[in-house]
Amino acid sequence: LQDKASMVRRLVGLMEEGLKAAAKEVPKLQEGLAEPSPHADFGRRHEEVPDQLHALRDPEAPKGPHTVHAHALVRATLLISKPAVVQSAGADKGALLGEVIKSIGELYAKIQDAAIDKQAEGVTPAPDVTEAEWEQCKALVGGINGKALAQASRSFSTWHEWLSKVAELHSAKAGLLSKRNAAKQAKEQLLAINKQLDAAGLDSPF
């Protein structure tokens, strides 16, 4: 028991160090999303998005390499801000485009407010968003060719940069919460071992 207590104590110490490092990362990411910063540029450019997306809906408009990446941005944004819309639209890209054209200002505000909320444990732009939808969002964002978007539209490019940072922040907060829970469990285990040592009339090794 004494050996086990020593091992768990060392584990708790390592976990607490990891927690300190993780806790510093979250505020840095939130500051990067706040005004003024390069990643906050989408806050000024999101009003340009509807005109850009209308061109994607026009069957006669030329389609470039950026088209598939723009559709991915649309879907990724809605997955975390209006997941029910994505579920009902399915593979209907036109319906998703229409929703973002209509409500990009609302979507931006919901996601941005959730991201920079310093009191919340997670990033929750919509009350019904699930971890599975967050993972789908991250996969879409990670597969987007930023250079192709930048060549086509500065507003699309800043949109991608912003959403990438939001996804990174979500991962950082989720990781921090996981570390906190693991450290709590380890401390509870250590407390239980100490009680066993006391009951056996043995000294704690620390």
mmCIF file of N, CA, C and O in Angstrom, residues 116-185:
data_model
loop_
_atom_site.group_PDB
_atom_site.id
_atom_site.type_symbol
_atom_site.label_atom_id
_atom_site.label_comp_id
_atom_site.label_asym_id
_atom_site.label_seq_id
_atom_site.Cartn_x
_atom_site.Cartn_y
_atom_site.Cartn_z
ATOM 1 N N ILE A 116 -15.276 32.909 -26.617
ATOM 2 C CA ILE A 116 -14.548 33.843 -25.737
ATOM 3 C C ILE A 116 -15.126 33.898 -24.322
ATOM 4 O O ILE A 116 -14.654 34.663 -23.491
ATOM 5 N N ASP A 117 -16.128 33.057 -24.038
ATOM 6 C CA ASP A 117 -16.719 32.986 -22.697
ATOM 7 C C ASP A 117 -15.703 32.361 -21.733
ATOM 8 O O ASP A 117 -15.414 31.164 -21.804
ATOM 9 N N LYS A 118 -15.188 33.155 -20.823
ATOM 10 C CA LYS A 118 -14.143 32.683 -19.914
ATOM 11 C C LYS A 118 -14.692 31.869 -18.741
ATOM 12 O O LYS A 118 -13.930 31.222 -18.022
ATOM 13 N N GLN A 119 -16.003 31.903 -18.550
ATOM 14 C CA GLN A 119 -16.600 31.184 -17.428
ATOM 15 C C GLN A 119 -16.992 29.756 -17.788
ATOM 16 O O GLN A 119 -17.064 28.891 -16.915
ATOM 17 N N ALA A 120 -17.246 29.513 -19.072
ATOM 18 C CA ALA A 120 -17.736 28.200 -19.498
ATOM 19 C C ALA A 120 -16.607 27.171 -19.552
ATOM 20 O O ALA A 120 -15.481 27.489 -19.934
ATOM 21 N N GLU A 121 -16.931 25.935 -19.169
ATOM 22 C CA GLU A 121 -15.929 24.865 -19.215
ATOM 23 C C GLU A 121 -15.642 24.431 -20.640
ATOM 24 O O GLU A 121 -14.542 23.989 -20.953
ATOM 25 N N GLY A 122 -16.661 24.532 -21.515
ATOM 26 C CA GLY A 122 -16.500 24.105 -22.899
ATOM 27 C C GLY A 122 -16.815 25.233 -23.859
ATOM 28 O O GLY A 122 -16.922 26.398 -23.475
ATOM 29 N N VAL A 123 -16.961 24.874 -25.143
ATOM 30 C CA VAL A 123 -17.385 25.826 -26.173
ATOM 31 C C VAL A 123 -18.699 25.280 -26.722
ATOM 32 O O VAL A 123 -18.716 24.266 -27.420
ATOM 33 N N THR A 124 -19.800 25.966 -26.403
ATOM 34 C CA THR A 124 -21.125 25.446 -26.740
ATOM 35 C C THR A 124 -21.957 26.509 -27.452
ATOM 36 O O THR A 124 -22.790 27.185 -26.834
ATOM 37 N N PRO A 125 -21.764 26.654 -28.769
ATOM 38 C CA PRO A 125 -22.531 27.654 -29.510
ATOM 39 C C PRO A 125 -24.026 27.326 -29.595
ATOM 40 O O PRO A 125 -24.849 28.221 -29.742
ATOM 41 N N ALA A 126 -24.363 26.023 -29.531
ATOM 42 C CA ALA A 126 -25.751 25.588 -29.555
ATOM 43 C C ALA A 126 -25.957 24.587 -28.420
ATOM 44 O O ALA A 126 -25.098 23.738 -28.190
ATOM 45 N N PRO A 127 -27.087 24.661 -27.724
ATOM 46 C CA PRO A 127 -27.291 23.757 -26.581
ATOM 47 C C PRO A 127 -27.369 22.288 -26.974
ATOM 48 O O PRO A 127 -27.115 21.411 -26.145
ATOM 49 N N ASP A 128 -27.695 22.017 -28.249
ATOM 50 C CA ASP A 128 -27.855 20.628 -28.685
ATOM 51 C C ASP A 128 -26.653 20.096 -29.468
ATOM 52 O O ASP A 128 -26.709 18.996 -30.012
ATOM 53 N N VAL A 129 -25.554 20.859 -29.524
ATOM 54 C CA VAL A 129 -24.385 20.379 -30.262
ATOM 55 C C VAL A 129 -23.716 19.261 -29.466
ATOM 56 O O VAL A 129 -23.572 19.346 -28.249
ATOM 57 N N THR A 130 -23.322 18.189 -30.163
ATOM 58 C CA THR A 130 -22.706 17.034 -29.514
ATOM 59 C C THR A 130 -21.206 16.984 -29.821
ATOM 60 O O THR A 130 -20.713 17.661 -30.724
ATOM 61 N N GLU A 131 -20.509 16.142 -29.085
ATOM 62 C CA GLU A 131 -19.082 15.958 -29.347
ATOM 63 C C GLU A 131 -18.866 15.357 -30.736
ATOM 64 O O GLU A 131 -17.880 15.668 -31.403
ATOM 65 N N ALA A 132 -19.786 14.507 -31.163
ATOM 66 C CA ALA A 132 -19.672 13.901 -32.499
ATOM 67 C C ALA A 132 -19.743 14.981 -33.574
ATOM 68 O O ALA A 132 -18.995 14.936 -34.572
ATOM 69 N N GLU A 133 -20.612 15.973 -33.382
ATOM 70 C CA GLU A 133 -20.725 17.064 -34.351
ATOM 71 C C GLU A 133 -19.484 17.956 -34.313
ATOM 72 O O GLU A 133 -19.038 18.445 -35.357
ATOM 73 N N TRP A 134 -18.922 18.153 -33.131
ATOM 74 C CA TRP A 134 -17.665 18.896 -33.034
ATOM 75 C C TRP A 134 -16.559 18.171 -33.800
ATOM 76 O O TRP A 134 -15.768 18.798 -34.509
ATOM 77 N N GLU A 135 -16.503 16.855 -33.669
ATOM 78 C CA GLU A 135 -15.470 16.084 -34.367
ATOM 79 C C GLU A 135 -15.664 16.154 -35.879
ATOM 80 O O GLU A 135 -14.689 16.233 -36.632
ATOM 81 N N GLN A 136 -16.913 16.125 -36.333
ATOM 82 C CA GLN A 136 -17.190 16.285 -37.772
ATOM 83 C C GLN A 136 -16.743 17.662 -38.251
ATOM 84 O O GLN A 136 -16.154 17.804 -39.323
ATOM 85 N N CYS A 137 -17.031 18.673 -37.439
ATOM 86 C CA CYS A 137 -16.623 20.042 -37.766
ATOM 87 C C CYS A 137 -15.110 20.133 -37.901
ATOM 88 O O CYS A 137 -14.588 20.680 -38.878
ATOM 89 N N LYS A 138 -14.390 19.574 -36.935
ATOM 90 C CA LYS A 138 -12.930 19.629 -36.955
ATOM 91 C C LYS A 138 -12.353 18.890 -38.160
ATOM 92 O O LYS A 138 -11.370 19.342 -38.771
ATOM 93 N N ALA A 139 -12.973 17.757 -38.504
ATOM 94 C CA ALA A 139 -12.495 16.992 -39.662
ATOM 95 C C ALA A 139 -12.674 17.798 -40.944
ATOM 96 O O ALA A 139 -11.791 17.820 -41.820
ATOM 97 N N LEU A 140 -13.809 18.468 -41.062
ATOM 98 C CA LEU A 140 -14.062 19.296 -42.248
ATOM 99 C C LEU A 140 -13.081 20.466 -42.319
ATOM 100 O O LEU A 140 -12.498 20.745 -43.364
ATOM 101 N N VAL A 141 -12.915 21.147 -41.194
ATOM 102 C CA VAL A 141 -12.007 22.305 -41.147
ATOM 103 C C VAL A 141 -10.576 21.881 -41.458
ATOM 104 O O VAL A 141 -9.847 22.555 -42.194
ATOM 105 N N GLY A 142 -10.177 20.733 -40.906
ATOM 106 C CA GLY A 142 -8.823 20.247 -41.139
ATOM 107 C C GLY A 142 -8.565 19.832 -42.573
ATOM 108 O O GLY A 142 -7.414 19.845 -43.032
ATOM 109 N N GLY A 143 -9.602 19.486 -43.294
ATOM 110 C CA GLY A 143 -9.443 19.062 -44.684
ATOM 111 C C GLY A 143 -9.539 20.186 -45.702
ATOM 112 O O GLY A 143 -9.412 19.948 -46.912
ATOM 113 N N ILE A 144 -9.752 21.385 -45.230
ATOM 114 C CA ILE A 144 -9.910 22.529 -46.128
ATOM 115 C C ILE A 144 -8.544 23.055 -46.580
ATOM 116 O O ILE A 144 -7.627 23.199 -45.782
ATOM 117 N N ASN A 145 -8.446 23.354 -47.862
ATOM 118 C CA ASN A 145 -7.227 23.925 -48.442
ATOM 119 C C ASN A 145 -7.279 25.446 -48.291
ATOM 120 O O ASN A 145 -7.975 26.123 -49.040
ATOM 121 N N GLY A 146 -6.550 25.935 -47.300
ATOM 122 C CA GLY A 146 -6.580 27.369 -47.026
ATOM 123 C C GLY A 146 -6.070 28.217 -48.179
ATOM 124 O O GLY A 146 -6.580 29.316 -48.431
ATOM 125 N N LYS A 147 -5.086 27.709 -48.911
ATOM 126 C CA LYS A 147 -4.535 28.474 -50.041
ATOM 127 C C LYS A 147 -5.556 28.633 -51.152
ATOM 128 O O LYS A 147 -5.668 29.694 -51.767
ATOM 129 N N ALA A 148 -6.311 27.558 -51.404
ATOM 130 C CA ALA A 148 -7.346 27.631 -52.448
ATOM 131 C C ALA A 148 -8.405 28.654 -52.073
ATOM 132 O O ALA A 148 -8.874 29.419 -52.924
ATOM 133 N N LEU A 149 -8.765 28.692 -50.797
ATOM 134 C CA LEU A 149 -9.749 29.674 -50.340
ATOM 135 C C LEU A 149 -9.203 31.093 -50.445
ATOM 136 O O LEU A 149 -9.904 32.009 -50.873
ATOM 137 N N ALA A 150 -7.943 31.276 -50.050
ATOM 138 C CA ALA A 150 -7.329 32.604 -50.062
ATOM 139 C C ALA A 150 -7.263 33.177 -51.474
ATOM 140 O O ALA A 150 -7.427 34.385 -51.678
ATOM 141 N N GLN A 151 -7.012 32.307 -52.455
ATOM 142 C CA GLN A 151 -6.947 32.764 -53.849
ATOM 143 C C GLN A 151 -8.308 33.200 -54.362
ATOM 144 O O GLN A 151 -8.406 34.064 -55.233
ATOM 145 N N ALA A 152 -9.356 32.597 -53.806
ATOM 146 C CA ALA A 152 -10.705 32.905 -54.279
ATOM 147 C C ALA A 152 -11.347 34.061 -53.537
ATOM 148 O O ALA A 152 -12.044 34.882 -54.136
ATOM 149 N N SER A 153 -11.126 34.133 -52.224
ATOM 150 C CA SER A 153 -11.848 35.117 -51.420
ATOM 151 C C SER A 153 -11.161 35.339 -50.082
ATOM 152 O O SER A 153 -10.896 34.384 -49.350
ATOM 153 N N ARG A 154 -10.903 36.586 -49.772
ATOM 154 C CA ARG A 154 -10.312 36.910 -48.476
ATOM 155 C C ARG A 154 -11.306 36.627 -47.350
ATOM 156 O O ARG A 154 -10.922 36.199 -46.262
ATOM 157 N N SER A 155 -12.588 36.823 -47.603
ATOM 158 C CA SER A 155 -13.583 36.561 -46.557
ATOM 159 C C SER A 155 -13.664 35.070 -46.259
ATOM 160 O O SER A 155 -13.790 34.665 -45.099
ATOM 161 N N PHE A 156 -13.586 34.215 -47.281
ATOM 162 C CA PHE A 156 -13.563 32.772 -47.047
ATOM 163 C C PHE A 156 -12.311 32.373 -46.269
ATOM 164 O O PHE A 156 -12.351 31.522 -45.384
ATOM 165 N N SER A 157 -11.190 32.978 -46.627
ATOM 166 C CA SER A 157 -9.923 32.662 -45.978
ATOM 167 C C SER A 157 -9.941 33.016 -44.493
ATOM 168 O O SER A 157 -9.520 32.215 -43.639
ATOM 169 N N THR A 158 -10.435 34.192 -44.168
ATOM 170 C CA THR A 158 -10.502 34.595 -42.757
ATOM 171 C C THR A 158 -11.535 33.764 -41.999
ATOM 172 O O THR A 158 -11.364 33.492 -40.809
ATOM 173 N N TRP A 159 -12.586 33.370 -42.688
ATOM 174 C CA TRP A 159 -13.596 32.486 -42.101
ATOM 175 C C TRP A 159 -12.934 31.169 -41.675
ATOM 176 O O TRP A 159 -13.130 30.694 -40.563
ATOM 177 N N HIS A 160 -12.127 30.619 -42.565
ATOM 178 C CA HIS A 160 -11.434 29.365 -42.272
ATOM 179 C C HIS A 160 -10.453 29.524 -41.116
ATOM 180 O O HIS A 160 -10.384 28.672 -40.214
ATOM 181 N N GLU A 161 -9.697 30.607 -41.104
ATOM 182 C CA GLU A 161 -8.730 30.854 -40.028
ATOM 183 C C GLU A 161 -9.444 30.962 -38.684
ATOM 184 O O GLU A 161 -8.994 30.393 -37.672
ATOM 185 N N TRP A 162 -10.540 31.680 -38.683
ATOM 186 C CA TRP A 162 -11.315 31.883 -37.453
ATOM 187 C C TRP A 162 -11.888 30.564 -36.943
ATOM 188 O O TRP A 162 -11.727 30.213 -35.763
ATOM 189 N N LEU A 163 -12.536 29.802 -37.827
ATOM 190 C CA LEU A 163 -13.156 28.554 -37.405
ATOM 191 C C LEU A 163 -12.104 27.527 -36.966
ATOM 192 O O LEU A 163 -12.350 26.725 -36.057
ATOM 193 N N SER A 164 -10.934 27.574 -37.578
ATOM 194 C CA SER A 164 -9.837 26.688 -37.165
ATOM 195 C C SER A 164 -9.418 26.988 -35.732
ATOM 196 O O SER A 164 -9.160 26.069 -34.935
ATOM 197 N N LYS A 165 -9.339 28.274 -35.392
ATOM 198 C CA LYS A 165 -8.964 28.664 -34.034
ATOM 199 C C LYS A 165 -10.051 28.294 -33.027
ATOM 200 O O LYS A 165 -9.765 27.903 -31.894
ATOM 201 N N VAL A 166 -11.300 28.408 -33.434
ATOM 202 C CA VAL A 166 -12.411 28.009 -32.558
ATOM 203 C C VAL A 166 -12.325 26.505 -32.274
ATOM 204 O O VAL A 166 -12.491 26.062 -31.130
ATOM 205 N N ALA A 167 -12.066 25.731 -33.324
ATOM 206 C CA ALA A 167 -11.940 24.275 -33.167
ATOM 207 C C ALA A 167 -10.760 23.929 -32.257
ATOM 208 O O ALA A 167 -10.850 23.026 -31.416
ATOM 209 N N GLU A 168 -9.659 24.662 -32.411
ATOM 210 C CA GLU A 168 -8.485 24.435 -31.567
ATOM 211 C C GLU A 168 -8.801 24.741 -30.103
ATOM 212 O O GLU A 168 -8.384 24.022 -29.187
ATOM 213 N N LEU A 169 -9.562 25.812 -29.890
ATOM 214 C CA LEU A 169 -9.956 26.190 -28.533
ATOM 215 C C LEU A 169 -10.853 25.120 -27.915
ATOM 216 O O LEU A 169 -10.698 24.762 -26.744
ATOM 217 N N HIS A 170 -11.788 24.604 -28.702
ATOM 218 C CA HIS A 170 -12.667 23.545 -28.194
ATOM 219 C C HIS A 170 -11.844 22.341 -27.739
ATOM 220 O O HIS A 170 -12.085 21.776 -26.669
ATOM 221 N N SER A 171 -10.866 21.955 -28.552
ATOM 222 C CA SER A 171 -10.010 20.815 -28.196
ATOM 223 C C SER A 171 -9.219 21.102 -26.916
ATOM 224 O O SER A 171 -9.070 20.219 -26.058
ATOM 225 N N ALA A 172 -8.733 22.334 -26.789
ATOM 226 C CA ALA A 172 -7.948 22.704 -25.608
ATOM 227 C C ALA A 172 -8.814 22.666 -24.351
ATOM 228 O O ALA A 172 -8.389 22.164 -23.300
ATOM 229 N N LYS A 173 -10.039 23.179 -24.442
ATOM 230 C CA LYS A 173 -10.937 23.173 -23.277
ATOM 231 C C LYS A 173 -11.354 21.753 -22.917
ATOM 232 O O LYS A 173 -11.449 21.403 -21.734
ATOM 233 N N ALA A 174 -11.615 20.938 -23.941
ATOM 234 C CA ALA A 174 -11.992 19.550 -23.688
ATOM 235 C C ALA A 174 -10.839 18.801 -23.029
ATOM 236 O O ALA A 174 -11.034 18.006 -22.103
ATOM 237 N N GLY A 175 -9.611 19.065 -23.497
ATOM 238 C CA GLY A 175 -8.438 18.436 -22.914
ATOM 239 C C GLY A 175 -8.225 18.860 -21.471
ATOM 240 O O GLY A 175 -7.868 18.039 -20.617
ATOM 241 N N LEU A 176 -8.456 20.142 -21.195
ATOM 242 C CA LEU A 176 -8.300 20.661 -19.833
ATOM 243 C C LEU A 176 -9.306 20.009 -18.893
ATOM 244 O O LEU A 176 -8.963 19.593 -17.776
ATOM 245 N N LEU A 177 -10.546 19.877 -19.348
ATOM 246 C CA LEU A 177 -11.588 19.256 -18.528
ATOM 247 C C LEU A 177 -11.251 17.792 -18.245
ATOM 248 O O LEU A 177 -11.423 17.301 -17.121
ATOM 249 N N SER A 178 -10.765 17.106 -19.264
ATOM 250 C CA SER A 178 -10.381 15.705 -19.102
ATOM 251 C C SER A 178 -9.248 15.559 -18.086
ATOM 252 O O SER A 178 -9.271 14.652 -17.230
ATOM 253 N N LYS A 179 -8.263 16.455 -18.167
ATOM 254 C CA LYS A 179 -7.140 16.421 -17.214
ATOM 255 C C LYS A 179 -7.617 16.702 -15.792
ATOM 256 O O LYS A 179 -7.148 16.086 -14.828
ATOM 257 N N ARG A 180 -8.553 17.639 -15.640
ATOM 258 C CA ARG A 180 -9.083 17.953 -14.317
ATOM 259 C C ARG A 180 -9.801 16.738 -13.714
ATOM 260 O O ARG A 180 -9.631 16.427 -12.531
ATOM 261 N N ASN A 181 -10.598 16.078 -14.541
ATOM 262 C CA ASN A 181 -11.336 14.908 -14.057
ATOM 263 C C ASN A 181 -10.383 13.776 -13.671
ATOM 264 O O ASN A 181 -10.581 13.102 -12.658
ATOM 265 N N ALA A 182 -9.347 13.584 -14.492
ATOM 266 C CA ALA A 182 -8.372 12.525 -14.203
ATOM 267 C C ALA A 182 -7.607 12.825 -12.910
ATOM 268 O O ALA A 182 -7.367 11.933 -12.088
ATOM 269 N N ALA A 183 -7.233 14.097 -12.720
ATOM 270 C CA ALA A 183 -6.517 14.490 -11.504
ATOM 271 C C ALA A 183 -7.409 14.318 -10.272
ATOM 272 O O ALA A 183 -6.953 13.871 -9.211
ATOM 273 N N LYS A 184 -8.684 14.648 -10.428
ATOM 274 C CA LYS A 184 -9.631 14.492 -9.313
ATOM 275 C C LYS A 184 -9.752 13.023 -8.910
ATOM 276 O O LYS A 184 -9.737 12.681 -7.724
ATOM 277 N N GLN A 185 -9.839 12.143 -9.922
ATOM 278 C CA GLN A 185 -9.948 10.708 -9.639
ATOM 279 C C GLN A 185 -8.680 10.188 -8.956
ATOM 280 O O GLN A 185 -8.755 9.366 -8.036
#
